[in-house]
XYZ file of C-alpha atoms in Angstrom:
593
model
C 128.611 128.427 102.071
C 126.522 125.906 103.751
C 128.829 126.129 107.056
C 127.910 130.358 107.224
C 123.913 129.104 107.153
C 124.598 126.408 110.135
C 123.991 127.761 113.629
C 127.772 126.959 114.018
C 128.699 129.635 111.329
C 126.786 131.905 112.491
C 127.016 131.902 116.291
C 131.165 131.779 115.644
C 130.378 134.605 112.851
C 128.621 136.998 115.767
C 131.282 136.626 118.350
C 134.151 136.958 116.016
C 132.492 140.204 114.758
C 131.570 141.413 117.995
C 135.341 140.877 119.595
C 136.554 142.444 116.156
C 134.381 145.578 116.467
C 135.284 146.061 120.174
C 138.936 145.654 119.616
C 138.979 147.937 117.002
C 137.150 150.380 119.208
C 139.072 149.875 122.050
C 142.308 150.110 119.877
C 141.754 153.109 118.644
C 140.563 154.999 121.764
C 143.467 153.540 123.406
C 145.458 154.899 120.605
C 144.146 158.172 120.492
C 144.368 158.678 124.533
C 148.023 157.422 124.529
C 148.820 159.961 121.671
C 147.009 162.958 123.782
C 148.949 161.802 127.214
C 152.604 161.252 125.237
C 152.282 164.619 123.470
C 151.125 166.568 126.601
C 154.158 164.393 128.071
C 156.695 165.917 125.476
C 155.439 169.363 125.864
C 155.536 169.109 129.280
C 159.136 168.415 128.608
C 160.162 170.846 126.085
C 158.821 173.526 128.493
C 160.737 172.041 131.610
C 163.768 171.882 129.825
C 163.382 175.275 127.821
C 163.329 176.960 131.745
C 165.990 174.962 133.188
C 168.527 176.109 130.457
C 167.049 179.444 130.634
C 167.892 179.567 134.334
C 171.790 178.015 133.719
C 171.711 181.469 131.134
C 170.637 183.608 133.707
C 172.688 182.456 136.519
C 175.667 183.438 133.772
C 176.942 180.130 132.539
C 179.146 179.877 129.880
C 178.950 178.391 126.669
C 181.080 175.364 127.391
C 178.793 174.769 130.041
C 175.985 174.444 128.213
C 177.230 172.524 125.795
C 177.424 170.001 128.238
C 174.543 170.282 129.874
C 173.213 169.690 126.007
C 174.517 166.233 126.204
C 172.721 165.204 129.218
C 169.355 165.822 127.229
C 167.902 162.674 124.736
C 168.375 162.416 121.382
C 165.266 163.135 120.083
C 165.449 166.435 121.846
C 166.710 169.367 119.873
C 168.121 172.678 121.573
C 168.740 176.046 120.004
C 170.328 179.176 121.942
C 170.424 182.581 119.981
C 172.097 186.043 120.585
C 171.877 188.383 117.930
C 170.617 186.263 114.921
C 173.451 184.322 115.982
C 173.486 180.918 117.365
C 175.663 180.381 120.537
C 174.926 177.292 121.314
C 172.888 174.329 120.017
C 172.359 170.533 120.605
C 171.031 168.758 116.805
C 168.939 165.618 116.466
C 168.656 163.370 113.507
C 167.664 166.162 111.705
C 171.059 168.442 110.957
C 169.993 171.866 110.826
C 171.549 174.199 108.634
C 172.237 177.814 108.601
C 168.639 177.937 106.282
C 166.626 176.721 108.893
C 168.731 178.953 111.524
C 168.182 182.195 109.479
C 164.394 181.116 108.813
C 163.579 180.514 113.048
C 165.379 183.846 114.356
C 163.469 186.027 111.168
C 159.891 184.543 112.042
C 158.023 187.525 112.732
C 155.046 185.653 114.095
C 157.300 183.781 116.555
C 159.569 187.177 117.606
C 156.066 188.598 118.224
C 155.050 186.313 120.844
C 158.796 185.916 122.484
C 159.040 189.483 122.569
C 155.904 189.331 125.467
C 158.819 187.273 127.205
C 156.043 184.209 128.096
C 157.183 180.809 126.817
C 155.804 180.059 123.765
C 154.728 176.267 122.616
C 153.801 175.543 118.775
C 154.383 173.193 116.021
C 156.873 174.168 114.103
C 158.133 173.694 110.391
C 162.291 174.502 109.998
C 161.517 175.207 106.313
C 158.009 176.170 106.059
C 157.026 173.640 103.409
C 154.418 170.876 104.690
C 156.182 168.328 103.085
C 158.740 168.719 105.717
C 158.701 166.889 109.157
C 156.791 168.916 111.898
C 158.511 169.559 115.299
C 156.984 170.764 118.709
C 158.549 173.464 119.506
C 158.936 175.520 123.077
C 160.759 179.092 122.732
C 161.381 181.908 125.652
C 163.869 184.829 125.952
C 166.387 184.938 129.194
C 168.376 187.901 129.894
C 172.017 187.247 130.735
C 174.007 188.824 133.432
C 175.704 191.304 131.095
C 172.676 192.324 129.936
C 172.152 190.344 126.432
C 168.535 188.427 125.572
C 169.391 185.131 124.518
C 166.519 182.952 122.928
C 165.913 179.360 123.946
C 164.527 176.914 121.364
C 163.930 173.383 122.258
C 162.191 171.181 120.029
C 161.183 167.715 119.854
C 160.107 165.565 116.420
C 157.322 164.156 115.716
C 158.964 160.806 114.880
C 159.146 159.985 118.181
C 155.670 160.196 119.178
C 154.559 158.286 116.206
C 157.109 155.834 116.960
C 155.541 155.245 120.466
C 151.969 155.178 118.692
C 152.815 152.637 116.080
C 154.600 150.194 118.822
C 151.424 150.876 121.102
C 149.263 149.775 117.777
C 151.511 147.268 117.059
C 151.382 145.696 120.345
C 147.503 146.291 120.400
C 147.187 144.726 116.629
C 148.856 141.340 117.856
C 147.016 141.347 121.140
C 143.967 141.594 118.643
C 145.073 138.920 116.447
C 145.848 136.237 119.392
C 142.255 137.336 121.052
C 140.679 136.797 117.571
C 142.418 133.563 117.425
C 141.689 131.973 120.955
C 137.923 133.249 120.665
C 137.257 131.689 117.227
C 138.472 128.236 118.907
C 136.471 128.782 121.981
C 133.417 130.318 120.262
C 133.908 127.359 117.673
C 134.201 124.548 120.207
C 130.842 126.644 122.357
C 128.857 126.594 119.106
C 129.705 122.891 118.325
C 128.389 122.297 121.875
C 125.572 124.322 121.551
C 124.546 123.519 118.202
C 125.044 119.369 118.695
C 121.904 119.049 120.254
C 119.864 121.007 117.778
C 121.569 118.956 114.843
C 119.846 115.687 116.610
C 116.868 116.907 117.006
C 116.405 118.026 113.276
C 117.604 114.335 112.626
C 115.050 112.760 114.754
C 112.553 115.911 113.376
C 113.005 114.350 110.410
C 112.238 110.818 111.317
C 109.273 111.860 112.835
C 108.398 113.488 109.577
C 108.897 110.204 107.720
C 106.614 108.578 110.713
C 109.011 107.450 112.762
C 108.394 108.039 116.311
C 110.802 105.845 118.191
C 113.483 107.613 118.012
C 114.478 110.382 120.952
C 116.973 113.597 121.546
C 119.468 112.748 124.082
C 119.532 115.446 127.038
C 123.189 116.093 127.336
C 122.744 119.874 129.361
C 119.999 121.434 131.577
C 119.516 124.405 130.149
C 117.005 125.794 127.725
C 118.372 123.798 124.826
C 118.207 120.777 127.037
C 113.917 121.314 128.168
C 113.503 122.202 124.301
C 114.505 118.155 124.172
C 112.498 116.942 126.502
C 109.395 118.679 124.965
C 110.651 117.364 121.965
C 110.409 113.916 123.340
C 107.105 114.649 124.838
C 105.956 116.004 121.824
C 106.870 112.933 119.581
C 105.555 110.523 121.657
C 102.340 112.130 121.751
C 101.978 112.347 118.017
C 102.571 108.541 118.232
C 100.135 108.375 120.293
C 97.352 110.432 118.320
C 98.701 109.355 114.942
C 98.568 105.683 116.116
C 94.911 106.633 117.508
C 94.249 108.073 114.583
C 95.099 105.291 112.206
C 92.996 102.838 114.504
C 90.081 105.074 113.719
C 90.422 105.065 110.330
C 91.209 101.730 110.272
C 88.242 100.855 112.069
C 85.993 103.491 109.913
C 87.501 101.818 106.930
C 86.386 98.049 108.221
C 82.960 99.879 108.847
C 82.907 100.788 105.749
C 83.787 98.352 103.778
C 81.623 95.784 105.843
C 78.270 98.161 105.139
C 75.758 96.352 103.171
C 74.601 100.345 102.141
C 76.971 102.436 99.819
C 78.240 105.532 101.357
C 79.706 107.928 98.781
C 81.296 111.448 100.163
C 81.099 114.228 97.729
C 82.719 117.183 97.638
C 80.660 120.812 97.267
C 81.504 120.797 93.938
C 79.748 117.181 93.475
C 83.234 115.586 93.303
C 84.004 111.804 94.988
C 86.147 111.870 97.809
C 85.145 108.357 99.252
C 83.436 105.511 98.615
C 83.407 101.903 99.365
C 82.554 98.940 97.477
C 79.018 98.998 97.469
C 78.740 102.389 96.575
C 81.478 101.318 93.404
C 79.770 98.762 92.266
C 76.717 101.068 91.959
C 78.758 103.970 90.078
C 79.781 100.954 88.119
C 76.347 99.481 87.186
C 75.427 102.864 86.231
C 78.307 104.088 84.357
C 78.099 101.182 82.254
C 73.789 100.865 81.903
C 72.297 101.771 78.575
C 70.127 104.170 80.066
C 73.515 105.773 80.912
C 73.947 106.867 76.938
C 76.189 110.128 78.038
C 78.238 107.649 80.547
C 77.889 110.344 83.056
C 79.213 109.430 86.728
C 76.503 109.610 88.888
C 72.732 109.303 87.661
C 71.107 112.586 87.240
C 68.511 111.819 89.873
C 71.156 112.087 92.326
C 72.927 115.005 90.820
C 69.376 116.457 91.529
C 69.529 115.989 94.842
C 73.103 116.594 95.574
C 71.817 120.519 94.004
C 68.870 120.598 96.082
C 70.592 119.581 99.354
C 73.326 122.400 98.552
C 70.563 124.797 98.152
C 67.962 123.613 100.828
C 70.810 122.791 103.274
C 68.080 120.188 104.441
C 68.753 116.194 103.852
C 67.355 114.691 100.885
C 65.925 110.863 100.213
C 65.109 109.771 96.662
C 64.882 106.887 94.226
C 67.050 105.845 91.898
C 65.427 103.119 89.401
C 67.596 102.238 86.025
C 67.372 98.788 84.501
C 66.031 96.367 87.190
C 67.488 98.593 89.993
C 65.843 100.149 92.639
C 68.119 102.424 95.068
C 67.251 104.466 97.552
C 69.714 108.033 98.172
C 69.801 109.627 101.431
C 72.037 112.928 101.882
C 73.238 114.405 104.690
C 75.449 117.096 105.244
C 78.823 117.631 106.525
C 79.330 121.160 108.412
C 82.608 122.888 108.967
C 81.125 125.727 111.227
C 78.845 127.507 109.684
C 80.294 126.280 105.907
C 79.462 123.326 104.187
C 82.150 120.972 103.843
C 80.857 118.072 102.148
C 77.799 115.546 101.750
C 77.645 112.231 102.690
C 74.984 109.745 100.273
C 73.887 106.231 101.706
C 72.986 104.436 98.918
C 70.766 101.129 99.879
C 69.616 99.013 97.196
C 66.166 97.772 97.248
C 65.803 95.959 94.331
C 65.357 92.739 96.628
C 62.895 94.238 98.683
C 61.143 95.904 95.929
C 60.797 91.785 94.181
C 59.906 90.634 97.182
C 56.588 93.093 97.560
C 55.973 92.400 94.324
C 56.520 88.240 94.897
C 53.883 89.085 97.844
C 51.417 91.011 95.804
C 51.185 88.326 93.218
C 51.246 85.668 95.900
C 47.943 87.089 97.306
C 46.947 87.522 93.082
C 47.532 83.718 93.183
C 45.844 82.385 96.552
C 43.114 84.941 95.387
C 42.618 83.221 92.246
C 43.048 80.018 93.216
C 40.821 80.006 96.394
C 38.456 81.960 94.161
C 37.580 79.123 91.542
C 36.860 76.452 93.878
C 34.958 78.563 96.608
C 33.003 79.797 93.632
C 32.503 76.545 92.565
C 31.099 75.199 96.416
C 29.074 78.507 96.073
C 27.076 77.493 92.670
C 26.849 73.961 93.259
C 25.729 74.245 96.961
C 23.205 76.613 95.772
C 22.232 74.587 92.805
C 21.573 71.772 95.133
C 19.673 74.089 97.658
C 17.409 75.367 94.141
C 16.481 71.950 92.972
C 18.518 71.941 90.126
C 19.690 68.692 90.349
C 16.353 67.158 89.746
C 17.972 63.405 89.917
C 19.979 61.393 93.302
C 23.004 61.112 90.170
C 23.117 64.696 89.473
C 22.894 65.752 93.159
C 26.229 63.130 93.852
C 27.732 65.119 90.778
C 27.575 68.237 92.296
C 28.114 66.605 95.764
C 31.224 65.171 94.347
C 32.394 68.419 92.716
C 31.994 70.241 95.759
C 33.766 67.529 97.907
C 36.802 67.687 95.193
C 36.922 71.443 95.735
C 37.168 71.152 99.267
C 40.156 68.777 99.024
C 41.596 71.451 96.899
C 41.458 74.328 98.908
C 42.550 71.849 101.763
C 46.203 71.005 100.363
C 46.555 74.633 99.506
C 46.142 75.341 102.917
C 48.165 72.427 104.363
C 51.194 73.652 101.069
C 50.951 77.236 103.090
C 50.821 75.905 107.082
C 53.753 72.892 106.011
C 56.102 76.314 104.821
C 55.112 78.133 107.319
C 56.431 75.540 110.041
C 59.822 74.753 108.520
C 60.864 78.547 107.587
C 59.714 78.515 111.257
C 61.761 75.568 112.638
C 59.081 73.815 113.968
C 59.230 70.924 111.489
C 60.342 67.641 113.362
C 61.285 64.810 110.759
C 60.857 61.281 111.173
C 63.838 59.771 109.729
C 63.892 55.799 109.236
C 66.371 53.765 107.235
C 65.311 52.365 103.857
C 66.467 51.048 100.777
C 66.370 54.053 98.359
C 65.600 51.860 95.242
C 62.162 50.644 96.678
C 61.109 53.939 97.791
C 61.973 55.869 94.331
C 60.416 53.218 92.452
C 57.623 53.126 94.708
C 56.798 57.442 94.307
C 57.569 57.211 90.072
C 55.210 54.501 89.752
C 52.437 56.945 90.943
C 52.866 59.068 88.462
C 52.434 56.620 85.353
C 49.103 57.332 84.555
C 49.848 61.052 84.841
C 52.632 60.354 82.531
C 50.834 58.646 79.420
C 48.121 61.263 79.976
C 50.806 64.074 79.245
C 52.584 62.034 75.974
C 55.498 61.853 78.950
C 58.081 58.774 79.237
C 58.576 58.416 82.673
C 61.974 56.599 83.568
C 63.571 55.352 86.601
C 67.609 54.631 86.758
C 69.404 53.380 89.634
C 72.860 52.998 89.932
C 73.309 51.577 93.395
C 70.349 49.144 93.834
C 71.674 48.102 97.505
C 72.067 51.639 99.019
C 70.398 52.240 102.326
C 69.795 55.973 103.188
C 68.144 57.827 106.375
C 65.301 59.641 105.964
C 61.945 60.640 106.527
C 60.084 58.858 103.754
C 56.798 61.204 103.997
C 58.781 64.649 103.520
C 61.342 63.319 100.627
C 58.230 61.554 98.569
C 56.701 65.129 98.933
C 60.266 66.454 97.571
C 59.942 63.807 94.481
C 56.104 64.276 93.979
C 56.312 67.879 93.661
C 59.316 67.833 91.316
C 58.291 64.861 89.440
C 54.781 66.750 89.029
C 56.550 69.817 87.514
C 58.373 67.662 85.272
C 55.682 65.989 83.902
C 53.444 69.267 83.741
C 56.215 71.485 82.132
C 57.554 68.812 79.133
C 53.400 66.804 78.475
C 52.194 68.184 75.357
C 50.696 67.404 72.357
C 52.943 65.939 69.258
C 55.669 65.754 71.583
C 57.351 62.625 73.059
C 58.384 63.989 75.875
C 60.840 62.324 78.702
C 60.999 62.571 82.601
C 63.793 60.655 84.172
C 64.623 59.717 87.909
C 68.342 59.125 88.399
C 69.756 58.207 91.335
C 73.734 57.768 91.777
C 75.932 57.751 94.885
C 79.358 59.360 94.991
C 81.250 58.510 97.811
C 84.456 60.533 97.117
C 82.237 63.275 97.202
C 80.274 61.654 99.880
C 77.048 62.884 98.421
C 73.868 60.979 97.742
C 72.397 62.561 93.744
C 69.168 61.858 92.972
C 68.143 63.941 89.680
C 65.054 64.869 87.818
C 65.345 65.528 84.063
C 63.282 66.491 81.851
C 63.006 67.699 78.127
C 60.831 70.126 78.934
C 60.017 74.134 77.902
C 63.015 74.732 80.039
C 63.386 78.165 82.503
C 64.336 81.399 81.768
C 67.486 82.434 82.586
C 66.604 85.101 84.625
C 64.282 83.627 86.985
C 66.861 80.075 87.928
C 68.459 82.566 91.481
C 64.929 82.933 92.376
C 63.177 79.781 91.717
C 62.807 78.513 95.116
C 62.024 81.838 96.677
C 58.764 81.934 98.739
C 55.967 83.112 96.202
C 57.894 83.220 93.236
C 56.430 81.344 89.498
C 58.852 81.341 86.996
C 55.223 81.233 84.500
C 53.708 84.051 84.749
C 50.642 83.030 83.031
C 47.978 82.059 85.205
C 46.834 79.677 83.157
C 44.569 76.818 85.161
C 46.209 73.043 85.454
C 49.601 74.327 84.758
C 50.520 76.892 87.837
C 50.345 76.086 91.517
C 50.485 78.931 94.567
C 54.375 79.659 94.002
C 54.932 77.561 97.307
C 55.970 74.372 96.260
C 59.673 74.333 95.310
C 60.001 76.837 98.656
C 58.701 73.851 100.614
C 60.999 71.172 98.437
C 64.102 73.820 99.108
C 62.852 74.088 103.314
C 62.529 69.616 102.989
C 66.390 69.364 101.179
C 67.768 71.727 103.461
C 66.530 70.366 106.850
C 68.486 66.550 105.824
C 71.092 68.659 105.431
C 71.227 68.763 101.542
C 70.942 71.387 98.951
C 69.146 71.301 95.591
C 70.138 72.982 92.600
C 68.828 73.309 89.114
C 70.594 73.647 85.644
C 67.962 74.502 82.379
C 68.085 75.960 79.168
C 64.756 77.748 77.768
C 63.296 75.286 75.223
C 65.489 72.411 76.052
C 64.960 71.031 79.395
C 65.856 71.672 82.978
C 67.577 69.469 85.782
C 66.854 69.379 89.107
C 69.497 68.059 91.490
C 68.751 67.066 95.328
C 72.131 66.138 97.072
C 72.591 64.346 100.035
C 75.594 63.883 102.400
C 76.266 60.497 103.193
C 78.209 60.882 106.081
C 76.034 62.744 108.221
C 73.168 59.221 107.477
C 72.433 57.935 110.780
């Protein structure tokens, strides 16, 4: 079945039926028209023949004569002569008349009636009168004789031979059929197969276009229609490679864009379905989906789902917050036209949870320098003005207040210099002296500083070397500010009463790291967990208590972090709340000149 629904099958089908319905046609016209011409040939006969024997009766000839005259005539032609009812003369055919069929042609009334007008009479003609007898054509006229008699001539002619001459005429036209059909079905076959090759490679290479490969082209074998149908074919598959290959470079590139977006960028649908995200935008969805404000474990928050409803019914873009735990997002929507229709909505989602700490980190870093510039510049304000009122009636209680004004000053002076030194080095303006010295000397040098500090505070203060000979480069001012202020926070963070509490200085170097370690450790109150990413962020106190003599500005460990960082080091810190904390300041050794 598959060969009738090929082009083949059915371009060999048409011509076969067409050359079958036109040779039928034609047969049977031809048919028809040869049986009309034969039959007005054999009438045409009879009635020649009927007058020429009619005339040898006239001009008197005898019986004899006729007789073999008779003989001259075909076989197929039949030839009665009557006189009287009688028959005196008569030529048979394959059909053997009897005296039956002689009595029932001279008593035909209907015939005698048209002879006896003495025309010549032409009309089919049954011997017997029964129709399952053969028909004859039969011609009849009456002659007069020379003594006077009317003799009746009837010549007749079967039917058999005209249908003989029809059925070798359909014969011949049946086989002339047959070999047409046959040598038009090969050529219409082999035409198709011609025709139709073409079209069979293109639907090959139609499908390997639909499978996305474009490569692959229709051979031009002919320059006809068929043959430009290829070459736009061609054309048209290398253009799709073209604009599919653009195409995937767009979305390739769109994709990279994507994906490299610090924002999210979710695309909903108008039913508030995702079609897109990337991973920003998941890992939101994610930290939502699994919040505990998120108690239904709905997809989106329901801030947003506001807004995507607003936007579909203001048709005007939307920006919100989104706040759950310690997030802070901000949602702008924007929508995506298809003409006049809405086809979807795109959401940038930016987090500012960092930006929102920071402006906090800066609020309470003015709350600090506030505070702390407050106490001493009230304290120069009510000393200077008990000086100026006489209070201090004696030269000791005037140097008192002299000398509490002068340690005030000092006071607001380093918190000054703390805030100018950061500013410089976030700035890159910092230049460092670098000089090489024994480390040993130098730590033991900045921890024996701090040994009154540390009895004062119930702190052990400890100092262990483990390479006693190392010589490092540095600048001596900026790392004993590095040790000072970590020592310092050591010793201020583990001091307190009932409590023996231990600082140590360790110093190690690892040369198959190729790192120079010095660490602080303490025993201390330890850090939260929470606040250890952000502990040497500009402005940032891990205490939030204000309390006087155990906060600074939030500035120190920034400037410790900016020192570290500018030898080319890092520092680090591991603690545990109520345990103790570590800070480590590594060094690369091979970068010590």
């Amino acid at each position: 079945m598959r060969f009738w629904h090929s082009i083949v099958g059915k371009i060999w089908g048409t011509i076969i039926l067409l050359l079958t319905g036109v040779l039928v046609a034609t047969g049977f016209f031809i048919a028809i028209v040869y049986e009309d011409k034969n039959t007005e040939q054999i009438t045409g006969g009879i009635e020649a023949t009927t007058e020429h024997i009619g005339n040898l009766i006239e001009e008197g000839t005898d019986t004899e004569t006729l007789s073999s005259a008779f003989q001259l005539l075909d076989k197929s032609t039949g030839v009665i002569v009557e006189q009287k009812g009688k028959v005196v003369a008569s030529k048979q055919t394959s059909m053997h008349l009897g005296t039956e069929a002689y009595t029932h042609l001279f008593e035909d009334k209907k015939m005698n009636d048209h002879l006896s007008e003495g025309k010549f009479i032409l009309e089919q003609y049954n011997f017997y009168g029964e129709s399952n007898d053969e028909a004859v054509h039969m011609g009849a006229q009456r002659f007069k004789t020379l003594d006077g008699n009317i003799n009746t001539v009837y010549v007749y002619r079967s039917y058999e031979d005209i249908l003989k001459l029809t059925g070798q005429v359909t014969k011949t036209l049946l086989i002339s059929g047959i070999m047409a059909i046959l040598v038009t079905s090969v050529l219409s076959f082999i035409l198709s197969s011609r025709m139709a090759y073409p079209l069979r490679e293109m639907k090959k290479i139609a499908i390997a276009v639909s499978k996305g490969n474009f490569d692959n082209r229709v051979p031009t074998y002919t320059h006809d229609e068929i043959g430009d149908l290829g070459i736009a074919f061609n054309k048209m598959a290398q253009q799709l490679k073209y604009n599919i290959s653009a195409l995937r470079q767009e979305k390739e590139q769109l994709s990279n864009i994507l994906v490299g977006m610090a924002d999210g960028v979710i695309k909903f649908n108008i039913d508030k379905t995702i079609i897109l995200s990337n991973p920003p935008a998941e890992q939101f969805l994610h930290d939502w989906f699994f919040s505990t404000e998120n108690e239904d474990k709905v997809l989106i928050p329901p801030n947003l789902d506001l807004m995507l409803t607003n936007i579909l019914e203001t048709r005007e873009e939307q920006v919100g917050e989104i706040v759950f735990g310690d997030q802070t997002y901000v949602a702008i929507l924007t929508l995506l036209y298809n003409g006049d229709d809405i086809r979807s909505i795109v959401t940038v989602i930016r987090d500012m949870t960092e930006e929102k700490r920071l402006e906090k980190m800066k609020s309470d870093f003015v709350n600090n320098v506030s505070h702390e510039l407050r106490t001493p510049i009230s304290m120069l304000q009510g000393y200077s003005e008990a000086i100026i009122d006489g209070v201090a009636q004696t030269d000791e209680e005037v140097r008192e207040f002299a000398q509490i004004i002068y340690d005030e000053s000092l006071r607001i002076g380093r918190l000054v210099n703390d805030m100018l030194d950061l500013a410089r080095m976030e700035a890159g303006f910092e230049q460092l002296d670098k000089q090489r010295l024994p480390v040993a000397p130098f730590l033991d040098k900045v921890v024996s500083n701090f040994e009154v500090l540390a009895k004062d505070n119930n702190v052990k203060l400890q100092l262990v070397v483990d390479d006693p000979d190392l010589e490092y480069t540095f600048d001596p001012d900026r790392m004993e500010q590095v040790l000072v202020n970590l020592i310092m926070n050591a010793i201020r963070h583990t001091g307190r009463e009932d409590y023996e509490g231990i600082v140590e200085v360790h110093e190690t170097a690892d040369f198959h790291s190729d790192e120079l370690v010095i660490k602080i450790i303490d025993n201390g109150s330890g850090i939260p967990e929470a606040d250890i990413p952000f502990l040497f962020e500009r402005f940032y106190k891990a205490d939030k208590a204000r309390t006087r003599g155990k906060t600074g500005t939030g500035i120190g460990l920034s400037i410790v972090k900016n020192i570290v960082e500018a030898h080319n080091g890092k520092i680090t810190v591991e603690s545990h709340l109520g345990i103790g904390s570590t800070f480590i300041v590594t060094l690369p050794l091979s970068t010590d000149i």
